[in-house]
Amino acid sequence: MQIHQYDVVIVGAGGAGMRAALESSQRTRTAVISKLYPTRSHTGAAQGGMCAALANVEEDNWEWHTFDTVKGGDYLVDQDAAEIMAKEAIDAVLDLEKMGLPFNRTPEGKIDQRRFGGHTRNHGEAAVRRACYAADRTGHMILQTLYQQCVKNDVQFFNEYYVLDLLLDTDLTAAKKPRKGAPVRCSGVVAYDLATGEIHVFHAKSVVLATGGSGKIFKTTSNAHTLTGDGMALALRRGIPLEDMEFFQFHPTGLAGLGILLSEAARGEGGILRNGEGERFMERYAPTIKDLAPRDIVARSMANEVREGRGAGPHKDYVLLDLTHLEPEHIEAKLPDITEFARTYLGIEPFTEPVPVYPTAHYAMGGVPTTISTEVLRSNTDVVQGLFAAGEVACVSVHGSNRLGTNSLLDINVFGRRAGIAAAEYATGADWVEMPQDAAAYVVDELERIRTAPAGEKVGDLRKALQETMDANAQVFRTAESLQRALDVIDDLRARYQSISVQDKGRSFNTDLLEAVELGFLLDLARVVVVGALAREESRGGHFREDFPTRDDEGFMHHTMAYAVATKDGDTAIRLDKKPVTVTRYQPMERKY
Amino acid sequence: MTATTTSPAAVGEVPSFDVTLRIRRYDPDAATPEAFWEEFTVSAHGTDRVLDAMHKVKWDLDGSLTFRRSCAHGICGSDAMRINGRNRLACKTLLKDLDPSKPITIEPIKGLPVVKDLVVDMEPFFASYREVMPFLIAGKNAPTKERLQSAEERARFDDTTKCILCAACTTSCPVFWTDGQYFGPAAIVNAHRFIFDSRDEGAAQRLEILNDKEGVWRCRTTFNCTDACPRGIEVTKAIAEVKKAMITRAF
């Protein structure tokens, strides 16, 4: 076992983690721990753009962007946070340009902007060109640019290290909670070096969680295999609540049957969704902005077309994304990657044939609750000192119940930067918190238990069962019955997980072992998603209950806070609480597009 | 065995077929570590990629089979490997495009130390990348708003911005196989990306670095790198442009 000491430890090296590292490493001694090489992070898969009201091509302002974000999130957005994001968006884009990001340009040489779902001029009048982009690989260019800057600034990385525990000075899982205002502090993390199997304890004054999303709780997803919600699960297990986990975004245009993402930019550039009868069905669901309605509405409309028998294909189980009316040169210039995906994976030529698409699990709106300064909350009002979170792992909440397209690339840059600054500033003024005596004991025991367990349950079998039940029962349409079915399966899988075993018994590069650990995270998080979804008896944003098909502001205009509470039998139960939504300028209205 | 290609209309209704993977294995934890071949047969569907078949092996047959992967659609660059003798991404290579009637050979990419099975030590690769100063070097007097760049200036280096650092090019290069000190195509591609960026002022420094005896002049123009690139970057052309810039000092 090795012990390291850094002022700031950042967990995750995607956009949020590296943006934080660029700030923190210039102020104080910083390490970035990532289970992947930084350039493998899933920020690189983001395609369409990053919105900021630069007004480079038409009139725009950050207030309209704030409004769109709030309305897009079906009024569950904390409006103070959305305002910060929309305001700081402009500098976030300009910062990236100064770092060298190769944005597409206007004829005048300025950063070009294009339309994106839910982004409108003057509070919903018409779609506005707000998304700054680099072809359809904006996320790739953000990830590369941030990594380039990290190389330039000699940021220290621990690559292919898995963080498996969060060290706090107070047990928050105990039945008796610390009183309001009592200091609870973070003292570091425990990590596992994949290459050698060695445990590394990182003693830190500040820890920033930037571990990304948890899309692998679903079967059909745009998310990477490695997006197993590690940071969220670690927090939950240490008694930190998770906020709004029932809100999961299903991106409308995943390649049918595969889930691979085709950017909303395809519709921003003029692409049209058609059902099996060739009808442009979004005209019925969102008469004003049609195919550029927010993702929850488009995804639900697509699923409804299929459900009502108007799907395309031999089983009528998908709809079509039609780009054939666009100029091939235009598609090639603006959407080269996604057209190649259609060719490579489905053998479809998008210049001449419409592309089969269906909603794919894409983004967790919920996550580890934070303040607007990225401090992690342990209750509605108290923070864990020295613990910060940014990006998809976090819930600020700028996305409410449905994130607008491009706002995730914005989120990681704005709140990643804020996290880096906040963590460094906190570390500069704080004393070292003593770590527990046996800091690594839990991780060592758990890994040894799994690694040496006799033949038992297989990771692949349990994960498959989990993902299938989530797709079948907790996707675009949900009911009390479907969610209960999912919960029953999850409970059973959690029990079976106790006898999980792996075939690889080695120390070096044991991905079999780590997949087992990641499965444990997925099971814990899926349970929180479903428990939250069962309790929320209304429909809002990405959460649609067929048995409660309308939004209920009286009963549910609040955030969900889910706590894992220790039970007598040594397991945990999920306890739900409420947190008020911060409303500043915009009173909830009916959401029409 | 019947290998069937699917028409787009038949998504969701794809006949399955059997495929045999012949995989180069290496276990550093074995009593006497030694590389060997092992064959696995799994059933696959029309749209399955090599990565899907490898996952079937790992999840159903042998959990110890070790490889890197993440995004599974050709963007993250984790799963470059040598498939039927050619460097490719396992997640971007469809089984039906490989003649699944014969065993598909899968080996680690060449020229980097093998850590376990298909996992190689990527550190030497990233070390070369870091040496070419792969970041924008620009004057201190940045404008308040964005630097202007014309669409044509932006297009000049578009191709090399696509690089995902998967190492398929570098580890397909015969010069790199025999001389691990050679910077290799990927590092040169990433230097190119900045040398030809109108906003950058570090071209002279980068060209000096690449003028080294292990720099661009080691390139023998075999085009292996261009063939290997899963992003379709014209790697050999980029290297030639860097060579030309070195002679003419025009960039």
PDB file of C-alpha atoms in Angstrom, chain A residues 282-387:
ATOM      1  CA  MET A 282     -43.067  16.247 -34.435  1.00  0.00           C
ATOM      2  CA  GLU A 283     -45.387  18.801 -36.021  1.00  0.00           C
ATOM      3  CA  ARG A 284     -48.162  17.253 -33.961  1.00  0.00           C
ATOM      4  CA  TYR A 285     -46.265  17.222 -30.668  1.00  0.00           C
ATOM      5  CA  ALA A 286     -44.381  20.542 -30.787  1.00  0.00           C
ATOM      6  CA  PRO A 287     -45.983  22.769 -33.461  1.00  0.00           C
ATOM      7  CA  THR A 288     -43.623  25.719 -32.984  1.00  0.00           C
ATOM      8  CA  ILE A 289     -40.154  24.194 -32.893  1.00  0.00           C
ATOM      9  CA  LYS A 290     -41.026  20.694 -34.083  1.00  0.00           C
ATOM     10  CA  ASP A 291     -37.919  18.480 -34.361  1.00  0.00           C
ATOM     11  CA  LEU A 292     -35.977  20.892 -32.166  1.00  0.00           C
ATOM     12  CA  ALA A 293     -38.164  20.417 -29.104  1.00  0.00           C
ATOM     13  CA  PRO A 294     -36.271  19.360 -25.968  1.00  0.00           C
ATOM     14  CA  ARG A 295     -35.082  15.783 -25.818  1.00  0.00           C
ATOM     15  CA  ASP A 296     -37.626  14.433 -23.350  1.00  0.00           C
ATOM     16  CA  ILE A 297     -40.485  15.556 -25.576  1.00  0.00           C
ATOM     17  CA  VAL A 298     -38.925  14.242 -28.782  1.00  0.00           C
ATOM     18  CA  ALA A 299     -37.960  10.908 -27.206  1.00  0.00           C
ATOM     19  CA  ARG A 300     -41.446  10.404 -25.804  1.00  0.00           C
ATOM     20  CA  SER A 301     -43.047  11.381 -29.108  1.00  0.00           C
ATOM     21  CA  MET A 302     -40.884   8.841 -30.943  1.00  0.00           C
ATOM     22  CA  ALA A 303     -41.696   6.093 -28.464  1.00  0.00           C
ATOM     23  CA  ASN A 304     -45.368   6.992 -28.770  1.00  0.00           C
ATOM     24  CA  GLU A 305     -45.276   6.733 -32.554  1.00  0.00           C
ATOM     25  CA  VAL A 306     -43.810   3.255 -32.245  1.00  0.00           C
ATOM     26  CA  ARG A 307     -46.273   2.278 -29.548  1.00  0.00           C
ATOM     27  CA  GLU A 308     -49.219   3.372 -31.660  1.00  0.00           C
ATOM     28  CA  GLY A 309     -48.048   1.288 -34.583  1.00  0.00           C
ATOM     29  CA  ARG A 310     -46.493   4.007 -36.731  1.00  0.00           C
ATOM     30  CA  GLY A 311     -42.891   2.862 -36.381  1.00  0.00           C
ATOM     31  CA  ALA A 312     -40.645   2.056 -39.333  1.00  0.00           C
ATOM     32  CA  GLY A 313     -38.834  -1.136 -40.256  1.00  0.00           C
ATOM     33  CA  PRO A 314     -39.975  -4.768 -40.321  1.00  0.00           C
ATOM     34  CA  HIS A 315     -41.009  -4.666 -36.664  1.00  0.00           C
ATOM     35  CA  LYS A 316     -42.108  -1.035 -36.728  1.00  0.00           C
ATOM     36  CA  ASP A 317     -39.870  -0.528 -33.723  1.00  0.00           C
ATOM     37  CA  TYR A 318     -37.976   2.616 -34.653  1.00  0.00           C
ATOM     38  CA  VAL A 319     -38.453   5.913 -36.487  1.00  0.00           C
ATOM     39  CA  LEU A 320     -36.327   7.560 -39.158  1.00  0.00           C
ATOM     40  CA  LEU A 321     -33.958  10.493 -39.101  1.00  0.00           C
ATOM     41  CA  ASP A 322     -34.125  11.982 -42.567  1.00  0.00           C
ATOM     42  CA  LEU A 323     -31.158  13.983 -43.868  1.00  0.00           C
ATOM     43  CA  THR A 324     -31.693  13.160 -47.534  1.00  0.00           C
ATOM     44  CA  HIS A 325     -33.081  16.600 -48.411  1.00  0.00           C
ATOM     45  CA  LEU A 326     -29.866  18.293 -47.239  1.00  0.00           C
ATOM     46  CA  GLU A 327     -26.912  19.001 -49.496  1.00  0.00           C
ATOM     47  CA  PRO A 328     -24.299  16.226 -49.157  1.00  0.00           C
ATOM     48  CA  GLU A 329     -21.535  18.859 -48.945  1.00  0.00           C
ATOM     49  CA  HIS A 330     -23.364  20.527 -46.079  1.00  0.00           C
ATOM     50  CA  ILE A 331     -23.742  17.218 -44.213  1.00  0.00           C
ATOM     51  CA  GLU A 332     -20.132  16.301 -44.883  1.00  0.00           C
ATOM     52  CA  ALA A 333     -18.907  19.640 -43.550  1.00  0.00           C
ATOM     53  CA  LYS A 334     -21.119  19.833 -40.469  1.00  0.00           C
ATOM     54  CA  LEU A 335     -21.879  16.211 -39.525  1.00  0.00           C
ATOM     55  CA  PRO A 336     -19.036  14.020 -40.801  1.00  0.00           C
ATOM     56  CA  ASP A 337     -18.710  11.721 -37.797  1.00  0.00           C
ATOM     57  CA  ILE A 338     -22.319  10.801 -37.258  1.00  0.00           C
ATOM     58  CA  THR A 339     -22.892  10.084 -40.930  1.00  0.00           C
ATOM     59  CA  GLU A 340     -19.914   7.770 -40.729  1.00  0.00           C
ATOM     60  CA  PHE A 341     -21.454   6.035 -37.684  1.00  0.00           C
ATOM     61  CA  ALA A 342     -24.591   5.323 -39.729  1.00  0.00           C
ATOM     62  CA  ARG A 343     -22.460   3.893 -42.533  1.00  0.00           C
ATOM     63  CA  THR A 344     -20.163   1.859 -40.310  1.00  0.00           C
ATOM     64  CA  TYR A 345     -22.653   0.411 -37.871  1.00  0.00           C
ATOM     65  CA  LEU A 346     -25.893   0.109 -39.852  1.00  0.00           C
ATOM     66  CA  GLY A 347     -24.634   0.143 -43.421  1.00  0.00           C
ATOM     67  CA  ILE A 348     -26.881   3.138 -44.149  1.00  0.00           C
ATOM     68  CA  GLU A 349     -25.891   5.960 -46.501  1.00  0.00           C
ATOM     69  CA  PRO A 350     -27.456   9.031 -44.867  1.00  0.00           C
ATOM     70  CA  PHE A 351     -27.128  11.122 -48.039  1.00  0.00           C
ATOM     71  CA  THR A 352     -29.692   8.916 -49.727  1.00  0.00           C
ATOM     72  CA  GLU A 353     -31.444   6.847 -47.028  1.00  0.00           C
ATOM     73  CA  PRO A 354     -33.087   7.854 -43.758  1.00  0.00           C
ATOM     74  CA  VAL A 355     -31.368   6.510 -40.638  1.00  0.00           C
ATOM     75  CA  PRO A 356     -33.197   4.194 -38.179  1.00  0.00           C
ATOM     76  CA  VAL A 357     -33.170   5.794 -34.717  1.00  0.00           C
ATOM     77  CA  TYR A 358     -34.683   5.176 -31.297  1.00  0.00           C
ATOM     78  CA  PRO A 359     -34.201   6.798 -27.849  1.00  0.00           C
ATOM     79  CA  THR A 360     -31.044   5.797 -25.998  1.00  0.00           C
ATOM     80  CA  ALA A 361     -30.182   6.317 -22.318  1.00  0.00           C
ATOM     81  CA  HIS A 362     -27.917   9.302 -22.369  1.00  0.00           C
ATOM     82  CA  TYR A 363     -27.544  11.487 -19.304  1.00  0.00           C
ATOM     83  CA  ALA A 364     -28.187  11.499 -15.568  1.00  0.00           C
ATOM     84  CA  MET A 365     -29.753  14.818 -14.624  1.00  0.00           C
ATOM     85  CA  GLY A 366     -29.371  13.811 -10.989  1.00  0.00           C
ATOM     86  CA  GLY A 367     -26.250  13.152  -8.987  1.00  0.00           C
ATOM     87  CA  VAL A 368     -24.292  14.282  -5.974  1.00  0.00           C
ATOM     88  CA  PRO A 369     -25.974  17.482  -4.736  1.00  0.00           C
ATOM     89  CA  THR A 370     -23.822  20.585  -4.688  1.00  0.00           C
ATOM     90  CA  THR A 371     -24.063  24.277  -4.013  1.00  0.00           C
ATOM     91  CA  ILE A 372     -23.425  26.740  -6.825  1.00  0.00           C
ATOM     92  CA  SER A 373     -19.803  26.757  -5.612  1.00  0.00           C
ATOM     93  CA  THR A 374     -19.667  22.982  -6.230  1.00  0.00           C
ATOM     94  CA  GLU A 375     -19.465  22.073  -2.520  1.00  0.00           C
ATOM     95  CA  VAL A 376     -21.080  18.688  -1.881  1.00  0.00           C
ATOM     96  CA  LEU A 377     -24.185  18.762   0.315  1.00  0.00           C
ATOM     97  CA  ARG A 378     -24.753  16.144   3.004  1.00  0.00           C
ATOM     98  CA  SER A 379     -28.245  17.496   3.731  1.00  0.00           C
ATOM     99  CA  ASN A 380     -30.417  20.259   2.307  1.00  0.00           C
ATOM    100  CA  THR A 381     -28.243  22.888   3.937  1.00  0.00           C
ATOM    101  CA  ASP A 382     -24.924  21.461   5.206  1.00  0.00           C
ATOM    102  CA  VAL A 383     -21.869  20.796   3.092  1.00  0.00           C
ATOM    103  CA  VAL A 384     -19.120  18.217   3.499  1.00  0.00           C
ATOM    104  CA  GLN A 385     -16.060  20.382   3.975  1.00  0.00           C
ATOM    105  CA  GLY A 386     -13.338  19.687   1.444  1.00  0.00           C
ATOM    106  CA  LEU A 387     -15.571  17.713  -0.901  1.00  0.00           C
TER     107      LEU A 387
END
